[in-house]
Short mmCIF file of C-alpha atoms (C1' of nucleotides) in Angstrom, two decimals:
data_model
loop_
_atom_site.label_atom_id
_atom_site.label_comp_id
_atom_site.label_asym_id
_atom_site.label_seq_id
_atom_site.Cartn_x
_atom_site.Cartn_y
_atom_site.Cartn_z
CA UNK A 1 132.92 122.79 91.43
CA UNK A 2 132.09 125.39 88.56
CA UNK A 3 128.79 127.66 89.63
CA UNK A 4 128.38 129.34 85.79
CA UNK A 5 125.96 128.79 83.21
CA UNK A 6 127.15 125.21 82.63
CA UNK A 7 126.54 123.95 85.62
CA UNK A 8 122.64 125.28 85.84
CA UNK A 9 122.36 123.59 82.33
CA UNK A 10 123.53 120.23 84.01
CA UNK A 11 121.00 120.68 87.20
CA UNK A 12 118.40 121.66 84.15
CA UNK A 13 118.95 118.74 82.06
CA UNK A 14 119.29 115.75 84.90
CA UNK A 15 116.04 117.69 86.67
CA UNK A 16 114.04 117.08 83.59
CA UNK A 17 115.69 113.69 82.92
CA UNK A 18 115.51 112.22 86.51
CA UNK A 19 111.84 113.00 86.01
CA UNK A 20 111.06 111.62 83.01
CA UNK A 21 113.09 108.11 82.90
CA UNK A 22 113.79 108.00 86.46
CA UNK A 23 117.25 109.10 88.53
CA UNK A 24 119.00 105.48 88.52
CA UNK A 25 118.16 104.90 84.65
CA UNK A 26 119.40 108.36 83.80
CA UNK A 27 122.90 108.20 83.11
CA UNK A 28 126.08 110.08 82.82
CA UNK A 29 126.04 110.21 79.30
CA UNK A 30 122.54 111.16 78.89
CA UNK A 31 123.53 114.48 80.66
CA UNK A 32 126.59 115.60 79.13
CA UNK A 33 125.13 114.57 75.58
CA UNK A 34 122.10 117.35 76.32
CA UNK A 35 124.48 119.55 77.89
CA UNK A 36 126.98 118.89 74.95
CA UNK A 37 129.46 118.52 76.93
CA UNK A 38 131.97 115.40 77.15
CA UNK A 39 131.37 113.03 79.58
CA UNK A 40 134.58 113.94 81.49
CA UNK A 41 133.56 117.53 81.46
CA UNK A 42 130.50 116.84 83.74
CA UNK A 43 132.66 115.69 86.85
CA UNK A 44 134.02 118.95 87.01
CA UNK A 45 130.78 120.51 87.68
CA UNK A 46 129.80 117.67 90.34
CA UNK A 47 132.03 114.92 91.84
CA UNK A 48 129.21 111.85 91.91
CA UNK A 49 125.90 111.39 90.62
CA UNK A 50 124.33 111.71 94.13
CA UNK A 51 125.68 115.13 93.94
CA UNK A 52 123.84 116.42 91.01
CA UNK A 53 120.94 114.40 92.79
CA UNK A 54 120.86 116.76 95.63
CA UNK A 55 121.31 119.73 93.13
CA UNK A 56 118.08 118.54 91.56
CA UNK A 57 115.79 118.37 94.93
CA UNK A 58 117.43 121.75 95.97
CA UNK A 59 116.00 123.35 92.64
CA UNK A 60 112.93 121.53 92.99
CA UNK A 61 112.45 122.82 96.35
CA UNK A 62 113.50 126.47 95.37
CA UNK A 63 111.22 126.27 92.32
CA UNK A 64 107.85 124.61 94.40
CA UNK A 65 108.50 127.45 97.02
CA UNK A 66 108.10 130.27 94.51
CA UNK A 67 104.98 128.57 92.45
CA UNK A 68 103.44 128.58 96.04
CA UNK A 69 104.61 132.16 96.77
CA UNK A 70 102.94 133.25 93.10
CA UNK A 71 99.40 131.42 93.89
CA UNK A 72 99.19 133.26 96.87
CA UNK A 73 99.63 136.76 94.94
CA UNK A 74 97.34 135.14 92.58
CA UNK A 75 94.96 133.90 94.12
CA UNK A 76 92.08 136.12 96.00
CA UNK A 77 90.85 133.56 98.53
CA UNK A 78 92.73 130.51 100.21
CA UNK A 79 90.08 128.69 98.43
CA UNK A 80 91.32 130.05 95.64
CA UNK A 81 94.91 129.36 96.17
CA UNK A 82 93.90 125.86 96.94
CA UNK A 83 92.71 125.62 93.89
CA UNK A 84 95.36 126.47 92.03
CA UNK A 85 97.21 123.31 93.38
CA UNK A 86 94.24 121.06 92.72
CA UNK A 87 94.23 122.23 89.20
CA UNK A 88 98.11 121.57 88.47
CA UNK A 89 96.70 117.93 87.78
CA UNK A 90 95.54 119.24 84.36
CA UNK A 91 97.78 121.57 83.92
CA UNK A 92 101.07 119.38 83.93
CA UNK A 93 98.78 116.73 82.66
CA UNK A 94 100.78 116.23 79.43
CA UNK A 95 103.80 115.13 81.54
CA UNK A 96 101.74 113.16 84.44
CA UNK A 97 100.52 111.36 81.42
CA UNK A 98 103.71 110.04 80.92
CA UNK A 99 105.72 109.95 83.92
CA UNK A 100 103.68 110.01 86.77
CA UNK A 101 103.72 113.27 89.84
CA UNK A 102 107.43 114.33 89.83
CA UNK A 103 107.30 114.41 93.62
CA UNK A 104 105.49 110.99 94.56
CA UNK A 105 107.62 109.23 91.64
CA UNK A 106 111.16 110.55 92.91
CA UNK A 107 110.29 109.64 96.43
CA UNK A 108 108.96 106.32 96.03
CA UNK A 109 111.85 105.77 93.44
CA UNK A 110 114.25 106.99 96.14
CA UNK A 111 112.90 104.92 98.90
CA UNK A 112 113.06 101.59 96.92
CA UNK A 113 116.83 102.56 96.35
CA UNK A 114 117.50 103.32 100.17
CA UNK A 115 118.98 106.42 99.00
CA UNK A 116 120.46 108.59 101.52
CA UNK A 117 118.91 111.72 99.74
CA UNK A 118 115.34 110.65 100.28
CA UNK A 119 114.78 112.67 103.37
CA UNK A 120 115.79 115.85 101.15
CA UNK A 121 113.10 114.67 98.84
CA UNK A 122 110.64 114.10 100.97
CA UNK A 123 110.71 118.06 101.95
CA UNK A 124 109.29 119.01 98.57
CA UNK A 125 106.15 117.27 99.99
CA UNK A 126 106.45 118.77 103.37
CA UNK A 127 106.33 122.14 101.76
CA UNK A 128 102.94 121.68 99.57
CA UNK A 129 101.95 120.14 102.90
CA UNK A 130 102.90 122.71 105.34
CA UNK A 131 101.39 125.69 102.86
CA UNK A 132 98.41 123.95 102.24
CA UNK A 133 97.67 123.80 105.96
CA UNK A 134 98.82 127.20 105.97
CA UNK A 135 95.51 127.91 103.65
CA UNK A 136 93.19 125.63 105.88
CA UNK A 137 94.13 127.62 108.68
CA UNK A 138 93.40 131.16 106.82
CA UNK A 139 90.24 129.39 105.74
CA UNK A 140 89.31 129.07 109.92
CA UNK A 141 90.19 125.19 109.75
CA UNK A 142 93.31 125.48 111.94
CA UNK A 143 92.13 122.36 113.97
CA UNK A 144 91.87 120.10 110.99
CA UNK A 145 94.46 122.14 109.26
CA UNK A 146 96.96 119.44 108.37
CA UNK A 147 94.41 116.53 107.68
CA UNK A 148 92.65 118.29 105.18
CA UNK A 149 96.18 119.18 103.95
CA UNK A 150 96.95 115.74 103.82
CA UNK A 151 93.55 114.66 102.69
CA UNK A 152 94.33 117.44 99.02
CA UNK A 153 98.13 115.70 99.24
CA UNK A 154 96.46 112.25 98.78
CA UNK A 155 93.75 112.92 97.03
CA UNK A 156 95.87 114.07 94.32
CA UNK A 157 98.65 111.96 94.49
CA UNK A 158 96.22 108.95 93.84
CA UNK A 159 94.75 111.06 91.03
CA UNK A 160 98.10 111.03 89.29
CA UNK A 161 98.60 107.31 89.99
CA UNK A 162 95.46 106.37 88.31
CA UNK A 163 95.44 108.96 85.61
CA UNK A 164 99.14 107.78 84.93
CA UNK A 165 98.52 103.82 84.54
CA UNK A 166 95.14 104.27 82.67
CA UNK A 167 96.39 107.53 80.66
CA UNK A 168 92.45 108.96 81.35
CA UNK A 169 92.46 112.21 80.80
CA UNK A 170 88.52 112.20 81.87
CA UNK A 171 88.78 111.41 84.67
CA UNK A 172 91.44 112.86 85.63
CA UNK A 173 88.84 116.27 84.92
CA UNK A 174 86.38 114.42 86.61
CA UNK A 175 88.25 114.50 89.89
CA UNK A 176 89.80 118.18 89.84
CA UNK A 177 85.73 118.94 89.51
CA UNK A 178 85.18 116.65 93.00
CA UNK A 179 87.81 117.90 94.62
CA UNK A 180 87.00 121.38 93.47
CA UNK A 181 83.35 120.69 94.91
CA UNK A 182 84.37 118.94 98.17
CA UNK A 183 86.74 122.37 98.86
CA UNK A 184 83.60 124.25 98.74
CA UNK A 185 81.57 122.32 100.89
CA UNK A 186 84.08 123.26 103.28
CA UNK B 1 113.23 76.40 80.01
CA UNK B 2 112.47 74.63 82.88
CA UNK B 3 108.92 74.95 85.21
CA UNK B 4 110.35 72.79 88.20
CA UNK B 5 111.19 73.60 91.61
CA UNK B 6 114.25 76.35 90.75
CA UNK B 7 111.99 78.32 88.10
CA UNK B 8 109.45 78.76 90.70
CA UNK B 9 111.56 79.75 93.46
CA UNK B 10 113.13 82.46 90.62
CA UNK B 11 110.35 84.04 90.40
CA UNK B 12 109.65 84.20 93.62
CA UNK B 13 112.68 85.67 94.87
CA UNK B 14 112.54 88.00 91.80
CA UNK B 15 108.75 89.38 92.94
CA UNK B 16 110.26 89.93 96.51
CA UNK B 17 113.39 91.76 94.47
CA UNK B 18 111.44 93.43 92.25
CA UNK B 19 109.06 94.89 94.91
CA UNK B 20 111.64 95.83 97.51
CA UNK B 21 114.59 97.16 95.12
CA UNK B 22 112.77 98.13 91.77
CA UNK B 23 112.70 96.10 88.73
CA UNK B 24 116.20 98.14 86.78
CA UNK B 25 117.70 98.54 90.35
CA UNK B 26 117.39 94.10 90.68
CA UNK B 27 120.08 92.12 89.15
CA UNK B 28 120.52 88.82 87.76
CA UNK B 29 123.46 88.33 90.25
CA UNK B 30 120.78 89.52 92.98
CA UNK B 31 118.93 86.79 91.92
CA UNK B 32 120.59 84.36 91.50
CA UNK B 33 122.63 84.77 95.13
CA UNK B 34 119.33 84.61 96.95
CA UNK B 35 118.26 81.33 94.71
CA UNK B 36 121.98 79.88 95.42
CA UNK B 37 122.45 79.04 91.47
CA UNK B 38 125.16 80.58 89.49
CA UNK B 39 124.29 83.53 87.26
CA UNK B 40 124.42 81.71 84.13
CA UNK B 41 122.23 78.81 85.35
CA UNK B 42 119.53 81.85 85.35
CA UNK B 43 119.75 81.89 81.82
CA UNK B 44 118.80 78.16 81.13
CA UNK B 45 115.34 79.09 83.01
CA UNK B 46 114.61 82.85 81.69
CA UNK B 47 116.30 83.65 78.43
CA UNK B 48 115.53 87.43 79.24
CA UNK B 49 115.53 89.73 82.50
CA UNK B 50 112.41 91.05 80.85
CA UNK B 51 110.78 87.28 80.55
CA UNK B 52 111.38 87.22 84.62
CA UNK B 53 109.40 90.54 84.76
CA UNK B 54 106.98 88.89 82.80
CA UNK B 55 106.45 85.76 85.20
CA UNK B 56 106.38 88.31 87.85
CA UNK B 57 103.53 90.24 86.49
CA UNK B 58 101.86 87.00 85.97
CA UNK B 59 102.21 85.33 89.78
CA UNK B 60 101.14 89.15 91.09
CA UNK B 61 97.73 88.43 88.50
CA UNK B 62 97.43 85.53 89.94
CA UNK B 63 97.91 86.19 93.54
CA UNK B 64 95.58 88.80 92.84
CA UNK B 65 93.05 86.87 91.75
CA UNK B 66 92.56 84.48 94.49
CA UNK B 67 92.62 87.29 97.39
CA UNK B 68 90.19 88.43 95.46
CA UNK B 69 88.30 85.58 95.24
CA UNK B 70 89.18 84.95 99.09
CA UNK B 71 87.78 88.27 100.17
CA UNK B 72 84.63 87.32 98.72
CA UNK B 73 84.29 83.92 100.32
CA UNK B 74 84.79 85.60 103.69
CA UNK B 75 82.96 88.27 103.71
CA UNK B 76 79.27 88.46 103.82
CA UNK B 77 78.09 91.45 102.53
CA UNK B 78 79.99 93.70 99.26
CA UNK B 79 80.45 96.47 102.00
CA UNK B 80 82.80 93.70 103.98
CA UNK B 81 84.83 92.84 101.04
CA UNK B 82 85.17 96.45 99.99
CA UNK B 83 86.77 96.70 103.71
CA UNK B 84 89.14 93.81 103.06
CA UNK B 85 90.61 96.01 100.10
CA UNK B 86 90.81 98.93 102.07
CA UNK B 87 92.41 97.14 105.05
CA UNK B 88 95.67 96.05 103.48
CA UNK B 89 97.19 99.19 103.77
CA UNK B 90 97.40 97.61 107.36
CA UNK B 91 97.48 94.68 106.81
CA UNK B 92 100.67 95.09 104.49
CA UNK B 93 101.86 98.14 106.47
CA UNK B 94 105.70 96.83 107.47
CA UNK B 95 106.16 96.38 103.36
CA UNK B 96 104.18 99.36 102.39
CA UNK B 97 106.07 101.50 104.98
CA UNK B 98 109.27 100.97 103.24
CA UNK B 99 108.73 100.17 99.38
CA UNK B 100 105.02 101.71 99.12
CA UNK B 101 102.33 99.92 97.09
CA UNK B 102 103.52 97.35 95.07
CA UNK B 103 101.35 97.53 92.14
CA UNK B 104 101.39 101.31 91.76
CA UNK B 105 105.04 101.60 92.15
CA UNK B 106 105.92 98.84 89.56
CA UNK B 107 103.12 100.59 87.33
CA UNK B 108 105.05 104.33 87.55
CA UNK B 109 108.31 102.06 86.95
CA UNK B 110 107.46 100.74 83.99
CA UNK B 111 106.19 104.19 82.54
CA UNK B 112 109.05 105.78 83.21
CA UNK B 113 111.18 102.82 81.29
CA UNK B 114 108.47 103.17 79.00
CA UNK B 115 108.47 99.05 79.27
CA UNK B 116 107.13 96.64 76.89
CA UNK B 117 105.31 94.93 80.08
CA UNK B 118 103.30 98.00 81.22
CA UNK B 119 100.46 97.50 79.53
CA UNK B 120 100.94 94.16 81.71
CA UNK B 121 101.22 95.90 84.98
CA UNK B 122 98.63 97.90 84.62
CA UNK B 123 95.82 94.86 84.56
CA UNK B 124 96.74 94.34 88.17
CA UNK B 125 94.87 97.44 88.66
CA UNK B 126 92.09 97.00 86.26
CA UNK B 127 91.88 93.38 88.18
CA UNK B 128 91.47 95.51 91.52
CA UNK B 129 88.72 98.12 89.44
CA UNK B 130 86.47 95.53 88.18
CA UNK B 131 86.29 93.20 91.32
CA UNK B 132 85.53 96.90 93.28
CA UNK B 133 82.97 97.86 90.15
CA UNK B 134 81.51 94.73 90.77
CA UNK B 135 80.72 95.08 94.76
CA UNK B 136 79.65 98.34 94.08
CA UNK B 137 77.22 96.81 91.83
CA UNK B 138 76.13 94.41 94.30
CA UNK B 139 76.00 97.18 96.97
CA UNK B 140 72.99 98.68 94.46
CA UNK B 141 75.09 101.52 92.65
CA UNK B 142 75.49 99.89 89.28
CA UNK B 143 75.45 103.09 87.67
CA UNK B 144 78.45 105.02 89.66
CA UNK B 145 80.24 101.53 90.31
CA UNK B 146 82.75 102.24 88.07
CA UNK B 147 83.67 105.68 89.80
CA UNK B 148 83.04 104.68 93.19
CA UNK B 149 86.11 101.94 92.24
CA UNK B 150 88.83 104.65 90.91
CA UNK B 151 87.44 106.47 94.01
CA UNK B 152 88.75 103.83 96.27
CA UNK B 153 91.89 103.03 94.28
CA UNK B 154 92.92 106.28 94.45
CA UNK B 155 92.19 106.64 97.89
CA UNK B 156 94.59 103.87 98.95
CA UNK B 157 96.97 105.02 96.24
CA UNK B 158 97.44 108.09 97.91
CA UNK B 159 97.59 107.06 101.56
CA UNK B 160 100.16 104.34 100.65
CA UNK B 161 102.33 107.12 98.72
CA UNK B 162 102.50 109.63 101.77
CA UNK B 163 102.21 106.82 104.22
CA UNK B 164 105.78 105.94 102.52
CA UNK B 165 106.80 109.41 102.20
CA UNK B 166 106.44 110.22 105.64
CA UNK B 167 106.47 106.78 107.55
CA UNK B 168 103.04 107.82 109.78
CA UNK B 169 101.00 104.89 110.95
CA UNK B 170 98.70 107.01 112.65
CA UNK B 171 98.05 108.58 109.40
CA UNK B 172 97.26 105.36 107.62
CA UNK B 173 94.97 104.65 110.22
CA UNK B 174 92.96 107.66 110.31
CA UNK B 175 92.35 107.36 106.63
CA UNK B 176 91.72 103.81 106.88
CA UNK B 177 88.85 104.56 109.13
CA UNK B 178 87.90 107.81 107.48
CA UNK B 179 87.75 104.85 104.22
CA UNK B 180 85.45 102.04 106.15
CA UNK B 181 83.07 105.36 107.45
CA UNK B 182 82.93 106.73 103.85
CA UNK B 183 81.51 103.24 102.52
CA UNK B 184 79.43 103.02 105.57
CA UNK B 185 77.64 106.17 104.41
CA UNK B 186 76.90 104.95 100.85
"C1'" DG C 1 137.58 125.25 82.34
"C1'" DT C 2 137.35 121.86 78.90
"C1'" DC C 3 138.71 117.82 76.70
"C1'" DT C 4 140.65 112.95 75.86
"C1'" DA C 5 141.99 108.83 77.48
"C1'" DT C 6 141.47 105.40 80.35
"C1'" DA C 7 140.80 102.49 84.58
"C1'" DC C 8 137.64 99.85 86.78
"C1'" DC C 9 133.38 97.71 87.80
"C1'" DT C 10 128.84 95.83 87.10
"C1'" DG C 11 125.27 94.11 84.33
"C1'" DG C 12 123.14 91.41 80.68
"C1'" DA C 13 123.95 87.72 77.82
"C1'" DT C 14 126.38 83.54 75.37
"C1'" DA C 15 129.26 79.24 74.73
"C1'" DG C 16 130.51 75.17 76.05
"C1'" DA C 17 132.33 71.71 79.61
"C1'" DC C 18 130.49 68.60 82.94
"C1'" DG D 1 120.39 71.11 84.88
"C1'" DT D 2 124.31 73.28 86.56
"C1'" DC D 3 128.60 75.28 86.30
"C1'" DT D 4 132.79 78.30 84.66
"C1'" DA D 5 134.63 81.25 81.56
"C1'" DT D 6 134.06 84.89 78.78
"C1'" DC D 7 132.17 88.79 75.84
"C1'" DC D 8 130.55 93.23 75.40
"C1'" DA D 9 128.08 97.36 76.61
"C1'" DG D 10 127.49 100.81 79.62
"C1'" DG D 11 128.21 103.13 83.98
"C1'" DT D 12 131.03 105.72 87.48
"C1'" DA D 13 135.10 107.84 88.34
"C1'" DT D 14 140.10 109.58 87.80
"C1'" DA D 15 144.36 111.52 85.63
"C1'" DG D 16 146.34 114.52 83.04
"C1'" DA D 17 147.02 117.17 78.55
"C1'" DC D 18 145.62 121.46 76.61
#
DNA sequence: GTCTATACCTGGATAGAC
DNA sequence: GTCTATCCAGGTATAGAC
């Protein structure tokens, strides 16, 4: 199991293509062709599929954690930091457009297939859930902490839903705005 | 292609399939085990696995409808029907729990495949917006109807997407009734 | 570490006997 | 209408040469 450049090209290539047409209609091919590397090639780097799976997820994880870590140097106010969640919505927009929230689409995906990795998917939305409580708390919430937490989780994951089937960019803004409003009432 | 007895229990099966497994994940030999017919007898009813999908989307329109239409019959005032859409996150809880909500997750499916039947899919939620548009409208809020309807779509979108995620009934609950108080106020 | 070749299986789809 | 046999493409995975 190689650990050099190739291999992060690989984890790259399947992270971007597991998002975009889905993990089980990615294929082997599709990989190594990006990577331009033969087919063959790729099992040196991992052994199965699930493998580079799990790859994926960990990078995902390791990549959420330190856009988290840079809102909170950002950001003045928890409110603020909040915010900057909310407003990923438009800012990935281009992609949600197309493909839907890379986090609720992998773990529905996942839990259709019964995958034995779902669990390790499923932490990517633990940690937006367990920081965003973290910034309810700051904001003197602690009680309701993890239901407003939840309640920013949902709110946006239905966003992306919606904004995904009808490809409406307007209301997509429309909603950041409410949700952007509601935090304030707060 | 026939439209007796075996066609109809095809589709059937291949809804259940579909919803369960994921449409790419579903195979004909899936199919055709749970129909007891041989895999090529498939092909004398459904030239296509894409003219199943197609059936499918239909039945689900159809299905659709008449809740639809049932909801209304039973319930007296808009605000009670409204409920009835909000309560099948309950109501369907044991299927939601484990493959999420079926129309969103075939919808994100399909735009990942980037699927000739999307377009397709999606009309099971415009179906859902324009029944809720219409309470709404009934309720006296013609002029916000529309938005009050992606409001509550969303809403259940996103409960049923971290009610999957992280199997909590309780959860589901609370946002059921947080749902059914929300109207309540309008 | 990288490549080719290849085994093996499954999936979608067709042809033709009954 | 139903079946078997079969084709072909593509997918996962392995062996072994370089």
């Amino acid at each position: 199991m190689g650990h050099g450049l190739t291999r992060h090209q690989i984890v790259e290539v399947a992270d971007d293509l597991f998002y975009r047409q889905g993990f089980e209609h990615t294929s082997f091919a599709d990989i190594s062709s990006l990577v331009n590397i033969s087919r063959g090639n790729l099992y040196h780097h991992f052994k199965t599929k699930d493998d580079i799976l799990d790859a994926v997820i960990n990078v995902r994880l390791n990549r959420t954690q330190h856009m988290l870590t840079s809102w909170e140097e950002q950001g003045k106010t928890p409110k603020d930091c909040i915010k900057s969640y909310i407003k990923i919505l438009l800012t990935n927009w281009s992609m949600i457009r197309n493909y839907g929230c890379p986090v609720g689409t992998l773990c529905t995906e996942l839990a259709k297939l019964n995958h034995a990795s779902k669990a390790e998917a499923n932490k990517i939305f633990t940690l937006f859930r367990e920081w965003l409580r973290g910034q309810f708390t700051e904001l003197g919430r602690a009680q309701e902490a993890d239901a407003l937490a939840m309640r920013v989780l949902s709110w946006s994951q239905g966003v992306a839903t919606l904004g995904n089937a009808f490809d409406d960019l307007k209301y997509v803004k429309q909603e950041v705005e409410k949700m952007c409003d509601w935090l304030d009432t707060l």
